[in-house]
mmCIF file of C-alpha atoms and ligand atoms in Angstrom:
data_model
loop_
_atom_site.group_PDB
_atom_site.id
_atom_site.type_symbol
_atom_site.label_atom_id
_atom_site.label_comp_id
_atom_site.label_asym_id
_atom_site.label_seq_id
_atom_site.Cartn_x
_atom_site.Cartn_y
_atom_site.Cartn_z
ATOM 1 C CA UNK A 23 0.000 0.000 0.000
ATOM 2 C CA UNK A 24 1.287 3.475 -0.843
ATOM 3 C CA UNK A 25 1.219 5.295 2.484
ATOM 4 C CA UNK A 26 0.495 9.006 2.655
ATOM 5 C CA UNK A 27 2.091 11.045 5.430
ATOM 6 C CA UNK A 28 0.168 14.183 6.378
ATOM 7 C CA UNK A 29 1.584 14.578 9.893
ATOM 8 C CA UNK A 30 4.680 16.730 9.331
ATOM 9 C CA UNK A 31 3.870 18.978 12.312
ATOM 10 C CA UNK A 32 4.383 15.939 14.560
ATOM 11 C CA UNK A 33 7.704 15.151 12.933
ATOM 12 C CA UNK A 34 9.344 15.098 9.494
ATOM 13 C CA UNK A 35 11.320 12.329 7.792
ATOM 14 C CA UNK A 36 15.085 12.879 7.976
ATOM 15 C CA UNK A 37 16.418 14.330 4.708
ATOM 16 C CA UNK A 38 18.782 11.817 3.000
ATOM 17 C CA UNK A 39 21.642 14.361 2.954
ATOM 18 C CA UNK A 40 21.159 14.853 6.721
ATOM 19 C CA UNK A 41 21.306 11.089 7.307
ATOM 20 C CA UNK A 42 24.466 10.841 5.159
ATOM 21 C CA UNK A 43 26.211 13.665 7.028
ATOM 22 C CA UNK A 44 25.263 12.118 10.384
ATOM 23 C CA UNK A 45 26.535 8.719 9.320
ATOM 24 C CA UNK A 46 29.884 10.156 8.177
ATOM 25 C CA UNK A 47 30.213 12.163 11.407
ATOM 26 C CA UNK A 48 29.282 9.208 13.594
ATOM 27 C CA UNK A 49 32.031 7.115 12.028
ATOM 28 C CA UNK A 50 34.760 9.746 11.634
ATOM 29 C CA UNK A 51 34.251 12.481 14.235
ATOM 30 C CA UNK A 52 34.117 10.679 17.552
ATOM 31 C CA UNK A 53 36.184 13.186 19.537
ATOM 32 C CA UNK A 54 34.881 15.169 22.493
ATOM 33 C CA UNK A 55 34.495 18.801 21.341
ATOM 34 C CA UNK A 56 36.000 19.928 24.675
ATOM 35 C CA UNK A 57 39.271 18.025 24.087
ATOM 36 C CA UNK A 58 42.302 20.021 23.026
ATOM 37 C CA UNK A 59 43.829 17.338 20.748
ATOM 38 C CA UNK A 60 43.158 16.775 17.048
ATOM 39 C CA UNK A 61 40.122 14.527 17.575
ATOM 40 C CA UNK A 62 38.488 17.022 19.900
ATOM 41 C CA UNK A 63 39.180 19.950 17.613
ATOM 42 C CA UNK A 64 37.765 18.051 14.627
ATOM 43 C CA UNK A 65 34.533 17.500 16.589
ATOM 44 C CA UNK A 66 34.491 21.116 17.769
ATOM 45 C CA UNK A 67 34.847 22.316 14.156
ATOM 46 C CA UNK A 68 31.815 20.187 13.204
ATOM 47 C CA UNK A 69 29.760 21.724 16.053
ATOM 48 C CA UNK A 70 30.870 25.228 15.010
ATOM 49 C CA UNK A 71 29.851 24.603 11.382
ATOM 50 C CA UNK A 72 26.417 23.443 12.513
ATOM 51 C CA UNK A 73 26.075 26.414 14.868
ATOM 52 C CA UNK A 74 26.760 28.813 11.977
ATOM 53 C CA UNK A 75 24.176 27.070 9.766
ATOM 54 C CA UNK A 76 21.520 27.217 12.505
ATOM 55 C CA UNK A 77 22.348 30.867 13.187
ATOM 56 C CA UNK A 78 21.948 31.680 9.481
ATOM 57 C CA UNK A 79 18.522 30.048 9.420
ATOM 58 C CA UNK A 80 17.258 32.550 12.016
ATOM 59 C CA UNK A 81 19.395 35.617 11.219
ATOM 60 C CA UNK A 82 21.456 35.292 14.391
ATOM 61 C CA UNK A 83 25.082 35.363 15.429
ATOM 62 C CA UNK A 84 26.494 31.844 16.021
ATOM 63 C CA UNK A 85 27.644 32.791 19.544
ATOM 64 C CA UNK A 86 23.989 33.309 20.526
ATOM 65 C CA UNK A 87 22.912 29.747 19.620
ATOM 66 C CA UNK A 88 22.785 27.114 22.390
ATOM 67 C CA UNK A 89 22.189 23.522 21.317
ATOM 68 C CA UNK A 90 19.613 21.621 23.377
ATOM 69 C CA UNK A 91 17.811 18.274 23.225
ATOM 70 C CA UNK A 92 14.876 19.760 21.252
ATOM 71 C CA UNK A 93 11.962 22.159 21.397
ATOM 72 C CA UNK A 94 10.772 21.042 24.819
ATOM 73 C CA UNK A 95 14.128 21.688 26.463
ATOM 74 C CA UNK A 96 14.533 25.004 24.622
ATOM 75 C CA UNK A 97 11.130 26.193 25.880
ATOM 76 C CA UNK A 98 11.914 25.019 29.423
ATOM 77 C CA UNK A 99 15.339 26.666 29.337
ATOM 78 C CA UNK A 100 13.923 29.964 28.028
ATOM 79 C CA UNK A 101 11.169 30.201 30.630
ATOM 80 C CA UNK A 102 12.936 28.763 33.669
ATOM 81 C CA UNK A 103 16.252 30.478 32.863
ATOM 82 C CA UNK A 104 14.674 33.893 32.333
ATOM 83 C CA UNK A 105 12.228 33.545 35.228
ATOM 84 C CA UNK A 106 15.002 32.669 37.654
ATOM 85 C CA UNK A 107 17.230 35.473 36.386
ATOM 86 C CA UNK A 108 14.387 38.013 36.798
ATOM 87 C CA UNK A 109 13.280 36.669 40.177
ATOM 88 C CA UNK A 110 15.984 38.556 42.011
ATOM 89 C CA UNK A 111 14.819 41.822 40.433
ATOM 90 C CA UNK A 112 11.357 41.179 41.876
ATOM 91 C CA UNK A 113 9.739 40.289 38.546
ATOM 92 C CA UNK A 114 7.672 37.176 39.141
ATOM 93 C CA UNK A 115 4.804 37.426 36.686
ATOM 94 C CA UNK A 116 4.771 35.437 33.429
ATOM 95 C CA UNK A 117 2.450 35.837 30.439
ATOM 96 C CA UNK A 118 1.760 33.381 27.623
ATOM 97 C CA UNK A 119 -0.961 32.663 25.102
ATOM 98 C CA UNK A 120 -3.442 29.921 25.968
ATOM 99 C CA UNK A 121 -2.633 28.143 22.685
ATOM 100 C CA UNK A 122 1.053 27.474 23.468
ATOM 101 C CA UNK A 123 2.498 23.983 23.230
ATOM 102 C CA UNK A 124 2.490 21.940 26.454
ATOM 103 C CA UNK A 125 6.255 22.493 26.695
ATOM 104 C CA UNK A 126 5.403 26.103 27.572
ATOM 105 C CA UNK A 127 2.058 25.650 29.353
ATOM 106 C CA UNK A 128 3.187 22.840 31.647
ATOM 107 C CA UNK A 129 6.422 24.673 32.489
ATOM 108 C CA UNK A 130 4.420 27.721 33.556
ATOM 109 C CA UNK A 131 2.130 25.488 35.623
ATOM 110 C CA UNK A 132 5.101 23.788 37.302
ATOM 111 C CA UNK A 133 6.668 27.151 38.231
ATOM 112 C CA UNK A 134 3.359 28.457 39.604
ATOM 113 C CA UNK A 135 2.988 25.290 41.671
ATOM 114 C CA UNK A 136 6.362 25.996 43.276
ATOM 115 C CA UNK A 137 4.936 29.353 44.268
ATOM 116 C CA UNK A 138 7.764 31.244 42.593
ATOM 117 C CA UNK A 139 5.700 32.859 39.812
ATOM 118 C CA UNK A 140 2.158 33.742 38.795
ATOM 119 C CA UNK A 141 0.906 33.369 35.233
ATOM 120 C CA UNK A 142 -1.606 35.136 33.010
ATOM 121 C CA UNK A 143 -2.778 33.224 29.942
ATOM 122 C CA UNK A 144 -4.012 35.267 26.982
ATOM 123 C CA UNK A 145 -7.012 33.935 25.116
ATOM 124 C CA UNK A 146 -7.144 34.250 21.340
ATOM 125 C CA UNK A 147 -9.900 35.263 18.939
ATOM 126 C CA UNK A 148 -11.791 32.671 16.889
ATOM 127 C CA UNK A 149 -9.106 32.794 14.195
ATOM 128 C CA UNK A 150 -6.431 31.883 16.748
ATOM 129 C CA UNK A 151 -4.650 35.243 16.928
ATOM 130 C CA UNK A 152 -3.408 36.941 20.126
ATOM 131 C CA UNK A 153 -4.625 40.526 20.459
ATOM 132 C CA UNK A 154 -1.917 43.142 21.154
ATOM 133 C CA UNK A 155 -4.469 44.993 23.334
ATOM 134 C CA UNK A 156 -5.002 41.884 25.460
ATOM 135 C CA UNK A 157 -1.251 41.622 25.983
ATOM 136 C CA UNK A 158 -1.040 45.310 26.921
ATOM 137 C CA UNK A 159 -3.804 44.790 29.506
ATOM 138 C CA UNK A 160 -2.142 41.693 30.986
ATOM 139 C CA UNK A 161 1.293 43.253 31.550
ATOM 140 C CA UNK A 162 2.236 44.350 35.066
ATOM 141 C CA UNK A 163 5.156 46.167 36.683
ATOM 142 C CA UNK A 164 6.525 42.803 37.766
ATOM 143 C CA UNK A 165 6.097 40.919 34.454
ATOM 144 C CA UNK A 166 9.352 39.080 33.782
ATOM 145 C CA UNK A 167 8.643 37.303 30.515
ATOM 146 C CA UNK A 168 6.051 36.984 27.757
ATOM 147 C CA UNK A 169 6.016 33.764 25.729
ATOM 148 C CA UNK A 170 4.017 33.558 22.497
ATOM 149 C CA UNK A 171 4.547 30.992 19.759
ATOM 150 C CA UNK A 172 5.329 31.998 16.173
ATOM 151 C CA UNK A 173 3.173 29.445 14.303
ATOM 152 C CA UNK A 174 0.667 27.246 16.075
ATOM 153 C CA UNK A 175 1.223 23.493 15.759
ATOM 154 C CA UNK A 176 -2.486 22.628 15.418
ATOM 155 C CA UNK A 177 -3.878 25.343 13.161
ATOM 156 C CA UNK A 178 -0.726 26.908 11.679
ATOM 157 C CA UNK A 179 -1.701 30.549 12.281
ATOM 158 C CA UNK A 180 1.178 32.989 12.623
ATOM 159 C CA UNK A 181 1.168 35.503 15.483
ATOM 160 C CA UNK A 182 2.121 39.197 15.156
ATOM 161 C CA UNK A 183 5.343 38.558 17.094
ATOM 162 C CA UNK A 184 7.144 41.846 16.317
ATOM 163 C CA UNK A 185 4.181 43.911 17.598
ATOM 164 C CA UNK A 186 3.760 41.755 20.703
ATOM 165 C CA UNK A 187 7.495 41.904 21.498
ATOM 166 C CA UNK A 188 7.481 45.703 21.273
ATOM 167 C CA UNK A 189 4.582 45.886 23.738
ATOM 168 C CA UNK A 190 6.308 43.481 26.162
ATOM 169 C CA UNK A 191 9.530 45.503 26.009
ATOM 170 C CA UNK A 192 7.671 48.744 26.731
ATOM 171 C CA UNK A 193 6.679 47.153 30.049
ATOM 172 C CA UNK A 194 10.267 46.032 30.706
ATOM 173 C CA UNK A 195 9.496 42.339 30.132
ATOM 174 C CA UNK A 196 11.526 39.864 28.073
ATOM 175 C CA UNK A 197 9.968 38.112 25.077
ATOM 176 C CA UNK A 198 10.333 34.433 24.188
ATOM 177 C CA UNK A 199 9.012 32.938 20.973
ATOM 178 C CA UNK A 200 8.504 29.230 20.369
ATOM 179 C CA UNK A 201 9.394 29.015 16.680
ATOM 180 C CA UNK A 202 9.407 25.211 16.560
ATOM 181 C CA UNK A 203 6.630 25.119 13.931
ATOM 182 C CA UNK A 204 7.857 28.065 11.854
ATOM 183 C CA UNK A 205 11.603 27.432 11.569
ATOM 184 C CA UNK A 206 12.364 26.018 8.133
ATOM 185 C CA UNK A 207 8.852 26.849 6.886
ATOM 186 C CA UNK A 208 8.968 30.656 6.828
ATOM 187 C CA UNK A 209 11.917 33.054 6.960
ATOM 188 C CA UNK A 210 12.918 34.019 10.505
ATOM 189 C CA UNK A 211 15.035 37.001 11.432
ATOM 190 C CA UNK A 212 15.451 37.328 15.188
ATOM 191 C CA UNK A 213 16.429 40.982 14.852
ATOM 192 C CA UNK A 214 13.362 41.882 12.779
ATOM 193 C CA UNK A 215 11.140 40.005 15.239
ATOM 194 C CA UNK A 216 12.761 41.980 18.065
ATOM 195 C CA UNK A 217 12.602 39.084 20.536
ATOM 196 C CA UNK A 218 15.020 37.983 23.274
ATOM 197 C CA UNK A 219 14.740 34.193 23.150
ATOM 198 C CA UNK A 220 13.689 31.813 20.368
ATOM 199 C CA UNK A 221 13.241 28.023 20.422
ATOM 200 C CA UNK A 222 13.640 25.657 17.456
ATOM 201 C CA UNK A 223 13.743 21.880 16.981
ATOM 202 C CA UNK A 224 15.566 19.936 14.236
ATOM 203 C CA UNK A 225 13.018 17.158 13.708
ATOM 204 C CA UNK A 226 10.403 19.640 12.496
ATOM 205 C CA UNK A 227 12.559 20.589 9.484
ATOM 206 C CA UNK A 228 13.853 17.228 8.237
ATOM 207 C CA UNK A 229 16.595 16.921 10.853
ATOM 208 C CA UNK A 230 17.027 14.288 13.567
ATOM 209 C CA UNK A 231 14.954 13.978 16.743
ATOM 210 C CA UNK A 232 16.389 14.894 20.144
ATOM 211 C CA UNK A 233 18.271 18.015 19.094
ATOM 212 C CA UNK A 234 17.211 21.652 19.022
ATOM 213 C CA UNK A 235 18.459 25.096 19.864
ATOM 214 C CA UNK A 236 17.634 28.100 21.976
ATOM 215 C CA UNK A 237 18.681 31.464 20.596
ATOM 216 C CA UNK A 238 19.603 33.809 23.450
ATOM 217 C CA UNK A 239 20.066 37.464 22.536
ATOM 218 C CA UNK A 240 23.605 38.592 23.244
ATOM 219 C CA UNK A 241 24.016 40.069 26.723
ATOM 220 C CA UNK A 242 20.846 38.509 28.156
ATOM 221 C CA UNK A 243 21.354 37.126 31.644
ATOM 222 C CA UNK A 244 20.056 33.571 31.903
ATOM 223 C CA UNK A 245 20.506 30.908 34.500
ATOM 224 C CA UNK A 246 22.000 27.796 32.854
ATOM 225 C CA UNK A 247 19.642 24.936 32.051
ATOM 226 C CA UNK A 248 22.052 22.429 33.577
ATOM 227 C CA UNK A 249 25.231 22.812 35.583
ATOM 228 C CA UNK A 250 28.476 20.901 35.189
ATOM 229 C CA UNK A 251 31.070 21.422 32.467
ATOM 230 C CA UNK A 252 31.657 24.636 30.549
ATOM 231 C CA UNK A 253 29.968 23.548 27.302
ATOM 232 C CA UNK A 254 27.807 25.985 25.320
ATOM 233 C CA UNK A 255 29.525 28.998 26.966
ATOM 234 C CA UNK A 256 28.468 27.851 30.431
ATOM 235 C CA UNK A 257 24.804 27.862 29.478
ATOM 236 C CA UNK A 258 24.179 24.121 29.045
ATOM 237 C CA UNK A 259 26.568 21.689 30.665
ATOM 238 C CA UNK A 260 27.109 18.213 29.220
ATOM 239 C CA UNK A 261 29.016 16.696 26.319
ATOM 240 C CA UNK A 262 27.380 17.767 23.068
ATOM 241 C CA UNK A 263 25.124 15.494 20.988
ATOM 242 C CA UNK A 264 27.648 15.706 18.168
ATOM 243 C CA UNK A 265 25.846 13.541 15.601
ATOM 244 C CA UNK A 266 22.510 15.234 16.245
ATOM 245 C CA UNK A 267 24.048 18.691 16.041
ATOM 246 C CA UNK A 268 25.752 17.847 12.732
ATOM 247 C CA UNK A 269 22.386 16.648 11.402
ATOM 248 C CA UNK A 270 20.632 19.787 12.594
ATOM 249 C CA UNK A 271 23.235 21.956 10.870
ATOM 250 C CA UNK A 272 22.769 20.220 7.521
ATOM 251 C CA UNK A 273 18.979 20.312 7.896
ATOM 252 C CA UNK A 274 19.142 24.068 8.613
ATOM 253 C CA UNK A 275 21.283 24.648 5.522
ATOM 254 C CA UNK A 276 18.895 22.669 3.298
ATOM 255 C CA UNK A 277 15.812 24.341 4.789
ATOM 256 C CA UNK A 278 17.226 27.807 4.151
ATOM 257 C CA UNK A 279 18.008 26.950 0.531
ATOM 258 C CA UNK A 280 14.661 25.304 -0.272
ATOM 259 C CA UNK A 281 12.198 27.249 1.830
ATOM 260 C CA UNK A 282 10.886 29.597 -0.852
ATOM 261 C CA UNK A 283 10.342 26.898 -3.499
ATOM 262 C CA UNK A 284 9.017 24.288 -1.071
ATOM 263 C CA UNK A 285 6.559 26.539 0.715
ATOM 264 C CA UNK A 286 5.058 27.816 -2.572
ATOM 265 C CA UNK A 287 4.463 24.258 -3.785
ATOM 266 C CA UNK A 288 3.172 22.975 -0.438
ATOM 267 C CA UNK A 289 0.895 26.004 -0.072
ATOM 268 C CA UNK A 290 -0.792 25.062 -3.374
ATOM 269 C CA UNK A 291 -1.213 21.440 -2.298
ATOM 270 C CA UNK A 292 -2.606 22.434 1.110
ATOM 271 C CA UNK A 293 -5.152 24.761 -0.523
ATOM 272 C CA UNK A 294 -6.156 21.991 -2.954
ATOM 273 C CA UNK A 295 -6.626 19.565 -0.056
ATOM 274 C CA UNK A 296 -8.493 22.090 2.068
ATOM 275 C CA UNK A 297 -10.927 23.265 -0.584
ATOM 276 C CA UNK A 298 -11.333 19.679 -1.839
ATOM 277 C CA UNK A 299 -12.396 18.451 1.613
ATOM 278 C CA UNK A 300 -14.631 21.431 2.370
ATOM 279 C CA UNK A 301 -16.422 20.900 -0.954
ATOM 280 C CA UNK A 302 -16.587 17.106 -0.993
ATOM 281 C CA UNK A 303 -17.575 16.454 2.629
ATOM 282 C CA UNK A 304 -20.764 18.069 3.935
ATOM 283 C CA UNK A 305 -20.778 19.825 7.333
ATOM 284 C CA UNK A 306 -17.039 20.516 7.543
ATOM 285 C CA UNK A 307 -15.501 23.736 8.920
ATOM 286 C CA UNK A 308 -12.019 25.185 8.646
ATOM 287 C CA UNK A 309 -10.460 26.077 12.008
ATOM 288 C CA UNK A 310 -8.184 29.112 12.338
ATOM 289 C CA UNK A 311 -7.282 31.958 10.047
ATOM 290 C CA UNK A 312 -6.559 31.284 6.376
ATOM 291 C CA UNK A 313 -3.813 33.915 6.616
ATOM 292 C CA UNK A 314 -1.313 34.509 8.014
ATOM 293 C CA UNK A 315 -0.657 30.786 8.275
ATOM 294 C CA UNK A 316 2.259 28.420 7.590
ATOM 295 C CA UNK A 317 1.925 26.850 4.162
ATOM 296 C CA UNK A 318 1.627 23.201 5.171
ATOM 297 C CA UNK A 319 -1.157 23.112 7.783
ATOM 298 C CA UNK A 320 -4.927 22.862 7.649
ATOM 299 C CA UNK A 321 -7.257 21.957 10.507
ATOM 300 C CA UNK A 322 -10.817 20.894 9.709
ATOM 301 C CA UNK A 323 -13.744 19.911 11.954
ATOM 302 C CA UNK A 324 -16.068 17.144 10.741
ATOM 303 C CA UNK A 325 -19.476 17.613 12.344
ATOM 304 C CA UNK A 326 -20.778 14.494 14.180
ATOM 305 C CA UNK A 327 -17.594 12.513 13.614
ATOM 306 C CA UNK A 328 -15.319 11.554 16.497
ATOM 307 C CA UNK A 329 -11.847 12.679 15.421
ATOM 308 C CA UNK A 330 -10.097 9.585 16.824
ATOM 309 C CA UNK A 331 -12.375 7.278 14.811
ATOM 310 C CA UNK A 332 -11.706 9.207 11.615
ATOM 311 C CA UNK A 333 -7.958 9.156 12.308
ATOM 312 C CA UNK A 334 -8.063 5.352 12.616
ATOM 313 C CA UNK A 335 -10.252 4.972 9.519
ATOM 314 C CA UNK A 336 -7.820 7.113 7.520
ATOM 315 C CA UNK A 337 -4.849 5.148 8.870
ATOM 316 C CA UNK A 338 -6.482 1.914 7.637
ATOM 317 C CA UNK A 339 -6.574 3.577 4.196
ATOM 318 C CA UNK A 340 -2.829 4.355 4.539
ATOM 319 C CA UNK A 341 -3.275 8.058 5.314
ATOM 320 C CA UNK A 342 -1.566 9.417 8.452
ATOM 321 C CA UNK A 343 -3.059 12.542 10.060
ATOM 322 C CA UNK A 344 -3.520 13.725 13.628
ATOM 323 C CA UNK A 345 -6.162 15.087 15.962
ATOM 324 C CA UNK A 346 -5.911 17.970 18.393
ATOM 325 C CA UNK A 347 -8.094 16.122 20.856
ATOM 326 C CA UNK A 348 -6.635 13.262 22.851
ATOM 327 C CA UNK A 349 -8.276 10.226 24.362
ATOM 328 C CA UNK A 350 -7.488 10.119 28.073
ATOM 329 C CA UNK A 351 -9.118 7.766 30.596
ATOM 330 C CA UNK A 352 -11.785 6.801 28.108
ATOM 331 C CA UNK A 353 -13.001 10.365 27.492
ATOM 332 C CA UNK A 354 -12.175 12.579 24.576
ATOM 333 C CA UNK A 355 -10.234 15.657 25.719
ATOM 334 C CA UNK A 356 -10.971 18.546 23.390
ATOM 335 C CA UNK A 357 -8.057 20.417 21.814
ATOM 336 C CA UNK A 358 -6.893 23.184 24.195
ATOM 337 C CA UNK A 359 -6.113 25.336 21.165
ATOM 338 C CA UNK A 360 -9.592 25.152 19.646
ATOM 339 C CA UNK A 361 -11.104 25.553 23.134
ATOM 340 C CA UNK A 362 -9.100 28.761 23.685
ATOM 341 C CA UNK A 363 -10.476 30.009 20.354
ATOM 342 C CA UNK A 364 -13.943 29.732 21.882
ATOM 343 C CA UNK A 365 -15.156 27.035 19.465
ATOM 344 C CA UNK A 366 -18.092 24.820 20.527
ATOM 345 C CA UNK A 367 -17.475 21.231 21.707
ATOM 346 C CA UNK A 368 -18.724 19.717 18.458
ATOM 347 C CA UNK A 369 -15.797 21.436 16.725
ATOM 348 C CA UNK A 370 -13.102 21.050 19.400
ATOM 349 C CA UNK A 371 -13.577 17.242 19.574
ATOM 350 C CA UNK A 372 -14.069 16.648 15.869
ATOM 351 C CA UNK A 373 -11.013 18.239 14.320
ATOM 352 C CA UNK A 374 -8.357 16.666 12.150
ATOM 353 C CA UNK A 375 -5.003 18.277 11.394
ATOM 354 C CA UNK A 376 -3.483 17.646 7.969
ATOM 355 C CA UNK A 377 0.161 18.793 7.821
ATOM 356 C CA UNK A 378 1.902 18.406 4.472
ATOM 357 C CA UNK A 379 5.611 18.267 3.667
ATOM 358 C CA UNK A 380 8.221 18.233 0.952
ATOM 359 C CA UNK A 381 7.357 14.720 -0.276
ATOM 360 C CA UNK A 382 3.585 15.381 -0.466
ATOM 361 C CA UNK A 383 2.111 15.155 -3.957
ATOM 362 C CA UNK A 384 -1.024 16.112 -5.843
ATOM 363 C CA UNK A 385 -1.877 12.405 -6.072
ATOM 364 C CA UNK A 386 -1.714 12.137 -2.238
ATOM 365 C CA UNK A 387 -4.057 15.096 -1.912
ATOM 366 C CA UNK A 388 -6.520 13.789 -4.502
ATOM 367 C CA UNK A 389 -6.634 10.320 -2.972
ATOM 368 C CA UNK A 390 -7.355 11.792 0.473
ATOM 369 C CA UNK A 391 -10.146 13.973 -0.911
ATOM 370 C CA UNK A 392 -11.552 10.930 -2.738
ATOM 371 C CA UNK A 393 -11.693 8.576 0.267
ATOM 372 C CA UNK A 394 -12.877 11.040 2.932
ATOM 373 C CA UNK A 395 -16.568 11.439 1.966
ATOM 374 C CA UNK A 396 -17.192 7.668 2.199
ATOM 375 C CA UNK A 397 -15.358 7.294 5.528
ATOM 376 C CA UNK A 398 -17.162 10.249 7.066
ATOM 377 C CA UNK A 399 -20.561 9.017 5.886
ATOM 378 C CA UNK A 400 -19.889 5.570 7.348
ATOM 379 C CA UNK A 401 -18.885 7.028 10.734
ATOM 380 C CA UNK A 402 -21.896 9.346 10.784
ATOM 381 C CA UNK A 403 -24.220 6.428 10.014
ATOM 382 C CA UNK A 404 -22.628 4.337 12.767
ATOM 383 C CA UNK A 405 -23.110 7.057 15.361
ATOM 384 C CA UNK A 406 -26.779 7.288 14.291
ATOM 385 C CA UNK A 407 -27.381 3.501 14.545
ATOM 386 C CA UNK A 408 -29.396 2.258 17.565
ATOM 387 C CA UNK A 409 -27.344 0.630 20.305
ATOM 388 C CA UNK A 410 -27.805 -3.183 20.360
ATOM 389 C CA UNK A 411 -28.021 -4.937 23.731
HETATM 390 N N1 PLP B 510 6.743 23.624 20.581
HETATM 391 C C1 PLP B 510 5.906 23.359 19.559
HETATM 392 C C2 PLP B 510 5.090 24.459 18.974
HETATM 393 C C3 PLP B 510 5.817 22.070 19.042
HETATM 394 O O1 PLP B 510 4.973 21.819 18.030
HETATM 395 C C4 PLP B 510 6.604 21.050 19.625
HETATM 396 C C5 PLP B 510 6.495 19.660 19.153
HETATM 397 O O2 PLP B 510 5.492 19.242 18.623
HETATM 398 C C6 PLP B 510 7.467 21.374 20.680
HETATM 399 C C7 PLP B 510 7.507 22.677 21.133
HETATM 400 C C8 PLP B 510 8.345 20.353 21.328
HETATM 401 O O3 PLP B 510 9.433 20.055 20.498
HETATM 402 P P1 PLP B 510 10.266 18.696 20.680
HETATM 403 O O4 PLP B 510 9.428 17.591 20.140
HETATM 404 O O5 PLP B 510 11.516 18.911 19.882
HETATM 405 O O6 PLP B 510 10.565 18.543 22.121
#
């Protein structure tokens, strides 16, 4: 069976050139980048090359890039590191949007539980956008940090980061942006965004899993994420994940080179899929703004269809998608993103995310549009059928 992968926001396949570079590095560059001898310096040069490539992807200086174990660690580092650094200055209030990834939301919750900070979560409008006025109203004299994501992982909408960062700075607060879902998909320039901290993750742009980076604006005081050796300029102790970092560097280089061409093509495919589904399947609704949005994502609610059942039915047809809602303890948890947008339950529990990628084709799109009406009708008929005892 030809399998169709429409779940690139969960993770992307590793680009063959990334896999090749990692394989070569794994075999030939085994030194510890902290060692002074030839082997160590060879490994250090590989890390430096990757750091430059990652910095170029986001318009940064290489010295500002700290390698981490991925988006989750970068988000944790940004929030915990900045919160702790600001604590001494009496700033203990944190602000984030209610549609952040759990890596941000659960970190804020954990800090609040310790009693060290308080948090304000900003709701979004029904298109999924944070209002600059809402941020202005939430800021306080003791706000340490504002964290708002660049592109949302479920609906793909892009936030007005530069405007929000300006407002946060006017109140003396730092600004962190989770750019895990935008890096490699749209151009990023940390200076133009005017932010202080920015998280990215390699496996979202055809790099390996378990490696990411946090960009820390030069001069910003941060408490280190881990203590020990002097790696990453004393900001993250521990011997570097050399192979992963090499892979991330190559993935960043490829993403920068192909972004414009790829996103134009994927945008066309996504629109074809989206309009195809909305036309072919009755009682479907698009969730989130059409623009500004990353090119690969569409999120659609199917009225009177349980999202998990549709996901499984599609998987049996060889089509991989995802749902925002999650089944926990036998009940269907609605998507926190769609809930924050104020959508009714029948849309928050019935949504499917389709996220396309560089290998997606017109044939994949057309096959998905062709099979969906039948699957949806079957599931709707089943839910209407009387219960047999
Ligand atoms: N932030 C966002 C917006 C994400 O979509 C994800 C992963 O899905 C993460 C953070 C976490 O990244 P990682 O899987 O590299 O830990």
